[in-house]
Coordinates of N, CA and C and ligand atoms in Angstrom, one line a residue:
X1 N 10.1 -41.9 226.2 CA 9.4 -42.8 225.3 C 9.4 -42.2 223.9
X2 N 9.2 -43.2 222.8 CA 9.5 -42.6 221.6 C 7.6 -42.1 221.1
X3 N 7.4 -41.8 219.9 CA 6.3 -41.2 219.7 C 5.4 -42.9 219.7
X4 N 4.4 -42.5 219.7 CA 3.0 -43.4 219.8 C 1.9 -43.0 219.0
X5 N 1.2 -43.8 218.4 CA 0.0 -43.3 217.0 C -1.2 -44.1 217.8
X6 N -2.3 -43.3 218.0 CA -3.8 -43.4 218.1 C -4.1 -43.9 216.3
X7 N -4.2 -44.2 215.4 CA -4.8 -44.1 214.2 C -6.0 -44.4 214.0
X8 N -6.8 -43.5 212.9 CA -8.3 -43.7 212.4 C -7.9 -44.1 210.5
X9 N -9.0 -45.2 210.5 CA -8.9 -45.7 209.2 C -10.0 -45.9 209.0
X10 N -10.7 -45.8 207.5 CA -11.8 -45.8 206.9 C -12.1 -45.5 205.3
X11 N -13.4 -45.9 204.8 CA -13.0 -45.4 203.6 C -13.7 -43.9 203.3
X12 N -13.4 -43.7 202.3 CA -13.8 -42.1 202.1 C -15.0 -41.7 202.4
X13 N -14.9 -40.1 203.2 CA -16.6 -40.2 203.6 C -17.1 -41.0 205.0
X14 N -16.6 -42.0 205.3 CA -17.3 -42.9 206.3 C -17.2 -41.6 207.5
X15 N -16.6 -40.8 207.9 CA -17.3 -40.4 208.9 C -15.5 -40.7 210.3
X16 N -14.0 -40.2 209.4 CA -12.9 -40.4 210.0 C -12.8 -39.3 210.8
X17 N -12.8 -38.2 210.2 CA -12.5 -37.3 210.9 C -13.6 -36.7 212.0
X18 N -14.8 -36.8 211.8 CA -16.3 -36.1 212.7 C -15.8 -37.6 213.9
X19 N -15.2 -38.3 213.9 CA -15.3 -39.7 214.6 C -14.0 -39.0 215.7
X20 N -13.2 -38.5 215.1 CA -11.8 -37.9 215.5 C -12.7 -36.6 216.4
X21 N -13.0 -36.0 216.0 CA -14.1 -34.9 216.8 C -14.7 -35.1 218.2
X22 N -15.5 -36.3 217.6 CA -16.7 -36.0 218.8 C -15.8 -37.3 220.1
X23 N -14.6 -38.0 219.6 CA -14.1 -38.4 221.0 C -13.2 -37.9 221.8
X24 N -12.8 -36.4 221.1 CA -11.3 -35.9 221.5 C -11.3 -34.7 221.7
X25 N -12.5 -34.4 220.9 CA -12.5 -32.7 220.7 C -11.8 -32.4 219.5
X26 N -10.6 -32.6 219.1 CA -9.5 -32.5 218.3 C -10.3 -31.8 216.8
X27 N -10.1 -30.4 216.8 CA -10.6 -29.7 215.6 C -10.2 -30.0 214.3
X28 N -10.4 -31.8 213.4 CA -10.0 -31.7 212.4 C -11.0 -31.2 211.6
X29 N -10.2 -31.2 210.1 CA -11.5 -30.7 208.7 C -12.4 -32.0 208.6
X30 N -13.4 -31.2 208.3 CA -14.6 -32.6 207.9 C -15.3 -31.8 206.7
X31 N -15.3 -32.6 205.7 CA -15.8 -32.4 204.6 C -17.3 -33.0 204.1
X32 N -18.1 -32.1 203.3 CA -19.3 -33.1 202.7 C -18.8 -34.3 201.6
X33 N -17.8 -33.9 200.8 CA -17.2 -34.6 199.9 C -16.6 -35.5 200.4
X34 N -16.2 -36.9 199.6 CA -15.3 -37.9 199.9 C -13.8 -37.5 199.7
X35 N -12.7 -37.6 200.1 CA -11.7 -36.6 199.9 C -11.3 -35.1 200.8
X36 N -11.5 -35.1 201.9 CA -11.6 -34.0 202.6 C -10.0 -34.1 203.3
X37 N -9.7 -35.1 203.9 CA -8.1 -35.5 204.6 C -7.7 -36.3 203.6
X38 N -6.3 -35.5 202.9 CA -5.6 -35.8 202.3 C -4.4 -36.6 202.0
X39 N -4.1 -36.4 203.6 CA -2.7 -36.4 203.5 C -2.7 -37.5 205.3
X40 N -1.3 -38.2 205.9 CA -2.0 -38.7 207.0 C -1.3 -37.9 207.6
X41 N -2.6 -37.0 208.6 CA -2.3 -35.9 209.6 C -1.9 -36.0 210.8
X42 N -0.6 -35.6 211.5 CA -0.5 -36.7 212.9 C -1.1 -35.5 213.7
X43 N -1.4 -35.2 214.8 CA -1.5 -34.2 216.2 C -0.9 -34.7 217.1
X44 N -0.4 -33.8 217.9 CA -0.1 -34.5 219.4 C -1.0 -34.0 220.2
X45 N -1.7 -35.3 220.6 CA -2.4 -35.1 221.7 C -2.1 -35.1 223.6
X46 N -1.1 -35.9 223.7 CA -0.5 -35.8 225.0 C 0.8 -36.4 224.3
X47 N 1.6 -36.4 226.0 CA 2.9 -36.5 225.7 C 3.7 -37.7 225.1
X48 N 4.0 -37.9 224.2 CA 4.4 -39.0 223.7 C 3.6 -39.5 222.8
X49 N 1.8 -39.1 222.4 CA 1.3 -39.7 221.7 C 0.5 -38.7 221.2
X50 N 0.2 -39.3 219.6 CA 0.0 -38.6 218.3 C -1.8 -39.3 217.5
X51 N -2.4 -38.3 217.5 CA -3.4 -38.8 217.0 C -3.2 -38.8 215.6
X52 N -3.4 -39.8 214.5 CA -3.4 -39.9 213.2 C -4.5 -40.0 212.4
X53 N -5.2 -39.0 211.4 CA -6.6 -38.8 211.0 C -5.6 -39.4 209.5
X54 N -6.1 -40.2 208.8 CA -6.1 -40.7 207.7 C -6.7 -40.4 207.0
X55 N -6.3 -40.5 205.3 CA -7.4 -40.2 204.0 C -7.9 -41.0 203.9
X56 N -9.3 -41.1 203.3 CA -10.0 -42.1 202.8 C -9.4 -43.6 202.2
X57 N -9.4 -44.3 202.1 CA -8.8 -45.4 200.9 C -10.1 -46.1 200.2
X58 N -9.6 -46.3 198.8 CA -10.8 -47.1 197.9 C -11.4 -46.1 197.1
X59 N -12.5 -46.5 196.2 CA -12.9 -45.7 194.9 C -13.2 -44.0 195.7
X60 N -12.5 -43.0 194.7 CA -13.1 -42.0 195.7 C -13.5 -40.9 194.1
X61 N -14.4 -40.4 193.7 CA -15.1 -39.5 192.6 C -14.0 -38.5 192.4
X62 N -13.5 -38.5 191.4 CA -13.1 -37.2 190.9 C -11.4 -37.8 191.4
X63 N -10.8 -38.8 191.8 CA -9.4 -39.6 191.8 C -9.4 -40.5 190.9
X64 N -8.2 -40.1 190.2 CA -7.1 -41.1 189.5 C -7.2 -42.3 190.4
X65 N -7.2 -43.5 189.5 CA -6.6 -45.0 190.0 C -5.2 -44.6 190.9
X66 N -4.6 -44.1 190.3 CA -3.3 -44.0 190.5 C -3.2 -43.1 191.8
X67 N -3.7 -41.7 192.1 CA -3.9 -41.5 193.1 C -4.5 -42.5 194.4
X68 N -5.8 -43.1 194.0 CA -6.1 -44.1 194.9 C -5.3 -45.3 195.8
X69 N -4.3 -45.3 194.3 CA -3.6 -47.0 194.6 C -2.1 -46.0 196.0
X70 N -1.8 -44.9 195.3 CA -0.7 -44.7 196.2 C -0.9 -44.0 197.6
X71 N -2.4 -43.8 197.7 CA -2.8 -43.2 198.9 C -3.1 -44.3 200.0
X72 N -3.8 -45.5 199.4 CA -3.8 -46.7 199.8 C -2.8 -47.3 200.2
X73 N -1.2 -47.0 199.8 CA -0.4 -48.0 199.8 C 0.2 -47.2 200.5
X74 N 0.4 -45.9 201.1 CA 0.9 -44.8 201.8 C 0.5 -45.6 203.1
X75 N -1.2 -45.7 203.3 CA -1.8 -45.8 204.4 C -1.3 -47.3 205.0
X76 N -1.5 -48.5 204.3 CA -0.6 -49.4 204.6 C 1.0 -49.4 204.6
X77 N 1.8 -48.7 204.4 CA 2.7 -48.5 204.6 C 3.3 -48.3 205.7
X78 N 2.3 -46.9 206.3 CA 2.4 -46.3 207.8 C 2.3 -47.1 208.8
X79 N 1.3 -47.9 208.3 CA 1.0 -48.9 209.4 C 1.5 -50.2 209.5
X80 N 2.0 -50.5 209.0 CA 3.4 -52.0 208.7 C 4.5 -51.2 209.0
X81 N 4.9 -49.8 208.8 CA 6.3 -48.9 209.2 C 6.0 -48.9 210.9
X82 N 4.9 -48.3 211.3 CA 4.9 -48.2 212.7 C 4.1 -48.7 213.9
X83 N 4.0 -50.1 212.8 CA 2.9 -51.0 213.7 C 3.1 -51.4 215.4
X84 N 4.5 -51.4 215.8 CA 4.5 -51.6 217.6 C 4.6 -50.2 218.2
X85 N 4.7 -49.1 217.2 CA 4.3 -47.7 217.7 C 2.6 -47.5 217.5
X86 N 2.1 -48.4 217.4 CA 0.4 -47.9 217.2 C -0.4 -48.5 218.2
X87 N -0.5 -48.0 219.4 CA -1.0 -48.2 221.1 C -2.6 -48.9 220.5
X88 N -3.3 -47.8 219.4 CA -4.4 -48.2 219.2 C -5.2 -47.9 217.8
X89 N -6.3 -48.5 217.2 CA -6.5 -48.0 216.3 C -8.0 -48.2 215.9
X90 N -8.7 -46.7 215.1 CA -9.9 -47.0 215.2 C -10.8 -47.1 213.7
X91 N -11.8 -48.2 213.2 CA -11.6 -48.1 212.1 C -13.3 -47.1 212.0
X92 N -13.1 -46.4 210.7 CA -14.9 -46.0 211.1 C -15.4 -46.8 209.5
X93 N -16.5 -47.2 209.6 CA -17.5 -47.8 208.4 C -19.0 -47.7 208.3
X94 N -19.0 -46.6 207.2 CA -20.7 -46.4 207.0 C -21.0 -47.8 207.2
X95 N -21.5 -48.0 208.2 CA -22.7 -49.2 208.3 C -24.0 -49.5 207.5
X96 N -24.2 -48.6 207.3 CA -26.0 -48.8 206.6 C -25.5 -48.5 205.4
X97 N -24.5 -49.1 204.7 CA -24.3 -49.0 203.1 C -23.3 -50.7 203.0
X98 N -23.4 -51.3 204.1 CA -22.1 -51.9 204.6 C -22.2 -53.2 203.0
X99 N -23.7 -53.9 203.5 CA -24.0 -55.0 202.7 C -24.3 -54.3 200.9
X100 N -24.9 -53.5 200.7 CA -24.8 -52.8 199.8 C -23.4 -52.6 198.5
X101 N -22.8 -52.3 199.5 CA -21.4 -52.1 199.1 C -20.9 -53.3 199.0
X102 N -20.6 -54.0 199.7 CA -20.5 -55.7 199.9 C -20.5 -56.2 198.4
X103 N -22.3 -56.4 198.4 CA -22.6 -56.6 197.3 C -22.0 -56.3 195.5
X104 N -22.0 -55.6 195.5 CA -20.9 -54.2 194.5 C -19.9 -55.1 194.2
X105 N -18.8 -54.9 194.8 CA -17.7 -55.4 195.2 C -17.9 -56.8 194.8
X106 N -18.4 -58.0 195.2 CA -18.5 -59.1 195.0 C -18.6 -59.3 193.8
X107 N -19.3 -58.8 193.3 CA -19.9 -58.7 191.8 C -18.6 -58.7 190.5
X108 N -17.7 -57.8 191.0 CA -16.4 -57.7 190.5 C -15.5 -58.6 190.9
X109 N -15.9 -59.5 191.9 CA -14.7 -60.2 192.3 C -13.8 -59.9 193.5
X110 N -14.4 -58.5 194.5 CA -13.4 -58.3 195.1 C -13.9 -58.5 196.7
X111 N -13.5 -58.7 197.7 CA -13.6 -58.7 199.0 C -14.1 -56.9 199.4
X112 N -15.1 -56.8 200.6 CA -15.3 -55.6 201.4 C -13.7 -54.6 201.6
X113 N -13.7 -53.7 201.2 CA -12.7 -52.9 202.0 C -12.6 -52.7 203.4
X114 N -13.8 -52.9 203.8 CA -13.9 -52.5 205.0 C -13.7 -53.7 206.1
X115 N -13.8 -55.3 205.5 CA -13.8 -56.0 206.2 C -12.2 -56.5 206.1
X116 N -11.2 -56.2 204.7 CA -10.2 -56.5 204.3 C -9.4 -55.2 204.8
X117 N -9.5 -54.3 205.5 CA -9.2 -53.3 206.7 C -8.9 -53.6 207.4
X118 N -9.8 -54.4 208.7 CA -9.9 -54.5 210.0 C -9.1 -55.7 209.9
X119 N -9.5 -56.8 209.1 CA -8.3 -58.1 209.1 C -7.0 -57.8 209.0
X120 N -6.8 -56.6 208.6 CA -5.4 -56.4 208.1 C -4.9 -55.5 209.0
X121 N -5.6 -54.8 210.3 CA -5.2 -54.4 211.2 C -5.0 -55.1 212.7
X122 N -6.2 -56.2 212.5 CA -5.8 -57.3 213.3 C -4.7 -57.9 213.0
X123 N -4.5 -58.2 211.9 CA -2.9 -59.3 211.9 C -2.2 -58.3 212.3
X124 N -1.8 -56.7 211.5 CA -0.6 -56.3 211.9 C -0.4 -56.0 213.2
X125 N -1.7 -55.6 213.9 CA -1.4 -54.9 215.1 C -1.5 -56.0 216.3
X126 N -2.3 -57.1 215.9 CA -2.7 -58.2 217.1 C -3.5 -58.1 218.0
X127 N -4.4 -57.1 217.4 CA -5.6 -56.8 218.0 C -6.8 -56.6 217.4
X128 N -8.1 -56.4 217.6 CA -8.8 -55.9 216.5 C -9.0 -54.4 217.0
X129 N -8.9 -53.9 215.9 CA -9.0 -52.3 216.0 C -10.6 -52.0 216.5
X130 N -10.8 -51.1 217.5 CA -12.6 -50.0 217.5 C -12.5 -50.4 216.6
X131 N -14.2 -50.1 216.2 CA -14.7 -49.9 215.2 C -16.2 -49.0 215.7
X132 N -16.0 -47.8 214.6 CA -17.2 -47.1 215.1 C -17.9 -47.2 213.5
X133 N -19.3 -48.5 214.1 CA -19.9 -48.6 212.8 C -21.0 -47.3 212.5
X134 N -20.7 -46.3 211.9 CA -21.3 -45.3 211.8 C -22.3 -45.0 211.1
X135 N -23.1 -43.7 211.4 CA -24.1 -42.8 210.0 C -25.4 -43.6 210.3
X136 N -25.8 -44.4 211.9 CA -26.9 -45.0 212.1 C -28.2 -44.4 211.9
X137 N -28.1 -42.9 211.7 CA -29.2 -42.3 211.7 C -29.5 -42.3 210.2
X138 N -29.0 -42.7 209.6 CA -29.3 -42.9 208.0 C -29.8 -44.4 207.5
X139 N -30.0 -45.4 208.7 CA -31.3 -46.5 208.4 C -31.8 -46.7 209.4
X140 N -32.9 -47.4 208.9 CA -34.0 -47.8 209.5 C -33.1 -48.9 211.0
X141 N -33.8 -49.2 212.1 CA -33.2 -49.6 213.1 C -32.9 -51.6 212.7
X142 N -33.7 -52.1 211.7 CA -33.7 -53.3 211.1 C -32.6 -52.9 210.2
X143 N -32.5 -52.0 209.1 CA -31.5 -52.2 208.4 C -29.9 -51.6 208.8
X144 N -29.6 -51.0 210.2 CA -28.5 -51.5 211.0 C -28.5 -52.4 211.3
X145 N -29.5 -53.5 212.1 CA -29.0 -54.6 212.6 C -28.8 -55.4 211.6
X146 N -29.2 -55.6 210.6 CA -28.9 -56.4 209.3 C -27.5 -56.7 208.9
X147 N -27.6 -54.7 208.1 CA -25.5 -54.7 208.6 C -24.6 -54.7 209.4
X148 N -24.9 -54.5 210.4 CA -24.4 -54.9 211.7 C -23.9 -56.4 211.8
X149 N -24.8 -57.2 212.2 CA -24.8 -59.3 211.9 C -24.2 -59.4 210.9
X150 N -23.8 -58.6 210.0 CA -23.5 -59.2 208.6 C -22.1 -58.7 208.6
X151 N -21.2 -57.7 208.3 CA -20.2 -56.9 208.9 C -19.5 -57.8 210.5
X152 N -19.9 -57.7 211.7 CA -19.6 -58.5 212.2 C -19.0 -60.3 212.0
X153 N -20.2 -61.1 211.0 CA -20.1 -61.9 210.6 C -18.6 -62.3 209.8
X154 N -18.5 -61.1 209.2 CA -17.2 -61.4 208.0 C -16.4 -60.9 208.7
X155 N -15.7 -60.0 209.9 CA -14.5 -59.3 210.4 C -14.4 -60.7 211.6
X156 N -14.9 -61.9 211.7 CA -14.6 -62.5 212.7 C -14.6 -63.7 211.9
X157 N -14.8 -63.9 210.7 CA -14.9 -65.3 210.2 C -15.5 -66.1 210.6
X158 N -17.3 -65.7 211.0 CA -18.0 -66.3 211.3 C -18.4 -66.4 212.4
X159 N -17.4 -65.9 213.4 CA -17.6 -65.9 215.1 C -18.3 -64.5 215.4
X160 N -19.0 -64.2 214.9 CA -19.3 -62.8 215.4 C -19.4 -62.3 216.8
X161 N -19.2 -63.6 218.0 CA -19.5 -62.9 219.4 C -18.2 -62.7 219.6
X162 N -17.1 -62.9 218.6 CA -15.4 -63.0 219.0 C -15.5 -61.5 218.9
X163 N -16.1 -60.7 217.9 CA -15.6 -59.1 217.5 C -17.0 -58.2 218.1
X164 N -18.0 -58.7 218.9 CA -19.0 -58.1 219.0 C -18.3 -57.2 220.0
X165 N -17.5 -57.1 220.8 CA -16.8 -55.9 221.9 C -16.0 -55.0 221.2
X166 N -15.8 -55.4 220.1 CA -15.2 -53.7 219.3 C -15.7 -53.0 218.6
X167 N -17.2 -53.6 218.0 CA -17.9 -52.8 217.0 C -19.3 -52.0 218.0
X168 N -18.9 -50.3 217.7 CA -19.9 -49.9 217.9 C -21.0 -48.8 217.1
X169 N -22.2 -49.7 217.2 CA -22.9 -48.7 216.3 C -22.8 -47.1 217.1
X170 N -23.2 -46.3 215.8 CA -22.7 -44.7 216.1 C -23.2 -43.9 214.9
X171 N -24.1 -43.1 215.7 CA -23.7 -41.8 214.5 C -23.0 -40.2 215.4
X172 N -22.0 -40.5 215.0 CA -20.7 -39.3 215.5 C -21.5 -38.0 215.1
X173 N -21.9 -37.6 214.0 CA -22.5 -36.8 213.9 C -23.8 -36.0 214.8
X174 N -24.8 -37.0 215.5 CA -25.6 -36.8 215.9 C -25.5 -36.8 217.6
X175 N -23.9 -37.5 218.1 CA -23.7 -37.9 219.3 C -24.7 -39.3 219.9
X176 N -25.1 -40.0 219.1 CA -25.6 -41.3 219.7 C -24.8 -42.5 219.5
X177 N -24.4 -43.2 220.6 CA -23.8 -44.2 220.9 C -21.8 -44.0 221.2
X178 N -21.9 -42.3 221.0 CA -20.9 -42.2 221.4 C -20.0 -42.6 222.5
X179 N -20.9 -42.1 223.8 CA -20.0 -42.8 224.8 C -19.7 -44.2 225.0
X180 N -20.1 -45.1 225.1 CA -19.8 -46.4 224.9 C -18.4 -46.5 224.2
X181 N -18.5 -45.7 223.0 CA -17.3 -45.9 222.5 C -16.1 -45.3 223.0
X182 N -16.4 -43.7 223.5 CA -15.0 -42.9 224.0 C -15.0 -43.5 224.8
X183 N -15.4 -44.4 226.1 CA -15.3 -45.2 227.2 C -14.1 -46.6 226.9
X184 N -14.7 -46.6 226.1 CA -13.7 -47.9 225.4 C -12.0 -47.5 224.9
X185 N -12.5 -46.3 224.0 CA -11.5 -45.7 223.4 C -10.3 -45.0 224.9
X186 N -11.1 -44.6 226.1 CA -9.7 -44.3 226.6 C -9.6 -45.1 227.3
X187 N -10.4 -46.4 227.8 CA -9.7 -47.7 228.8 C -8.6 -48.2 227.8
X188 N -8.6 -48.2 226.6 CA -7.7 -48.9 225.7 C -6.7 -47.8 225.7
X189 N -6.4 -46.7 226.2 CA -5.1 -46.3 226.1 C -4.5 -45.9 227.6
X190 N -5.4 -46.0 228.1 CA -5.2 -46.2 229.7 C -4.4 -47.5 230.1
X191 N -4.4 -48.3 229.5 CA -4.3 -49.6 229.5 C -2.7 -50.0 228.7
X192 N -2.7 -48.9 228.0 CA -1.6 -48.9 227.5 C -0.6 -47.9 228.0
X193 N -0.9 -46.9 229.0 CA -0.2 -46.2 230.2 C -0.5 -44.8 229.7
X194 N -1.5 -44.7 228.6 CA -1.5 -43.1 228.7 C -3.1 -42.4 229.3
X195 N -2.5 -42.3 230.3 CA -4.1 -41.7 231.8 C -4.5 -40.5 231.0
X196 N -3.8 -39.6 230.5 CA -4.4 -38.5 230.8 C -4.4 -38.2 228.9
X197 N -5.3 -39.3 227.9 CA -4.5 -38.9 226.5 C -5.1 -37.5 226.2
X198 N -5.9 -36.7 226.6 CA -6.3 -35.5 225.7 C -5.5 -34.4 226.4
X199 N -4.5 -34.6 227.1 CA -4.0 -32.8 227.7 C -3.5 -32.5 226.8
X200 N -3.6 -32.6 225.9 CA -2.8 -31.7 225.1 C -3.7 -30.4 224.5
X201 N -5.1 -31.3 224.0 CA -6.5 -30.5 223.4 C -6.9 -29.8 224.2
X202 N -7.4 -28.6 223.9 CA -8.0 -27.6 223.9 C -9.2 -27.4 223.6
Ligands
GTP1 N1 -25.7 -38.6 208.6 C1 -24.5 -38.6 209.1 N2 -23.5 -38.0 208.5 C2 -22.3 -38.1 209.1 C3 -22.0 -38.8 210.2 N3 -20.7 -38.8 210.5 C4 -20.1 -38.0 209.5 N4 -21.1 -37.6 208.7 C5 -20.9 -36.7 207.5 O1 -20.1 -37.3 206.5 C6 -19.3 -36.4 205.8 C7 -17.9 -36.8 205.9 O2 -17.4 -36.7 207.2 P1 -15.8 -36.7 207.5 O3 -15.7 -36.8 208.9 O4 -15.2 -35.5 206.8 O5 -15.4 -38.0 206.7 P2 -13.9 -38.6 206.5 O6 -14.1 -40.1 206.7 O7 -13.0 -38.0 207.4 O8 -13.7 -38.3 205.0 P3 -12.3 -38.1 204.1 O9 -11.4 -37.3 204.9 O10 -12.8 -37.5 202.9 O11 -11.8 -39.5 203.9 C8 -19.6 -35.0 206.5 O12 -20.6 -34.4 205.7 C9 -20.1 -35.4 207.8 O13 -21.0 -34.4 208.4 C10 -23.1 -39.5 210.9 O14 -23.0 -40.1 211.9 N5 -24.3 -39.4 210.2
MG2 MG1 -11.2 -36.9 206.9

């Protein structure tokens, strides 16, 4: 079989790589700063298949537009280049900044990144990607569910009970709500014939 991509997508900071950690083990860099993974990093995790930690995409402090636009169009690239090589894919999104940000954005005219992500990984891939809505331990348990219904609302066009089985709250950091998610995360590649995906990790 030829190679196979796990991918993680997110925007800067959201919490890609600590997300890549606490489901796999898999020792990537995790940074306090936005900008920590630079470059898209593959690993092999078992035989035939490649874990892919992504850079951030979208406004990131201390980046050139220009840097932004070509890191962004790298990351779309990879994934329209090797979209029936990508078994699965996971997106992560500060949740408790979701509507916030939203807001922001609208203001200028522009659509969520985060919601213009996951749409754009359902069309390519024909699926909806995980989603680990993360960093829960940084609101109040009303202002997750807020962003939560709201977030959901826009990644389904309204149907929220259509995407409520891929989105899970999480804070990766703290290990809450994790398993639900690595449970999901390896029926979805079980499912796709890889039983045993972490022999590779250590
Ligand atoms: N409070 C809190 N912080 C978190 C959580 N998950 C990650 N972080 C923190 O967020 C920061 C960024 O984490 P990373 O995993 O490096 O984020 P990333 O998305 O890979 O970032 P880039 O590689 O820069 O795009 C680190 O300081 C993490 O400790 C979480 O669930 N809660
Ligand atoms: Mg990272």
């Amino acid at each position: 079989m030829s190679e196979r991509y796990v991918i993680f997508t997110g925007r800067p900071n959201s919490g890609k790589s600590t997300t890549i950690r606490a489901l796999t083990g898999l020792k990537v860099r995790i940074g306090k700063r936005p900008g920590t993974t630079t470059s898209i990093d593959k690993y092999p995790i078992a035989q035939d298949l490649f874990l892919v930690d992504m850079p951030g995409y979208g406004r990131k402090l201390g980046a050139s537009r220009r840097w932004e636009d070509k890191t962004k169009d790298s990351i779309l690239d990879f994934i329209e280049r090797e979209a029936s090589s990508i078994v699965l894919a996971v997106h992560v999104v500060n949740i408790t900044t979701f509507l916030e940000t939203e807001e922001r954005l609208a203001k200028k005219g522009f659509t969520s990144l985060d919601v213009e992500m996951v749409e754009y990984l359902h069309e390519t891939l024909g699926a909806f990607p995980l989603v680990a809505a993360n960093k829960i331990d940084k609101g109040s348990e009303g202002d997750v569910a807020m962003n939560l219904g709201a977030f959901l609302d826009r990644i389904s066009g309204g149907a929220p009970s259509e995407a409520s089985g891929y989105v899970f709250p999480v804070s990766v950091k703290r290990g809450v709500g994790v398993g639900p998610l690595k449970d999901c995360f390896v029926k979805a590649l079980a499912a796709k014939g890889f039983r045993n995906p972490f022999e590779y990790i250590r």
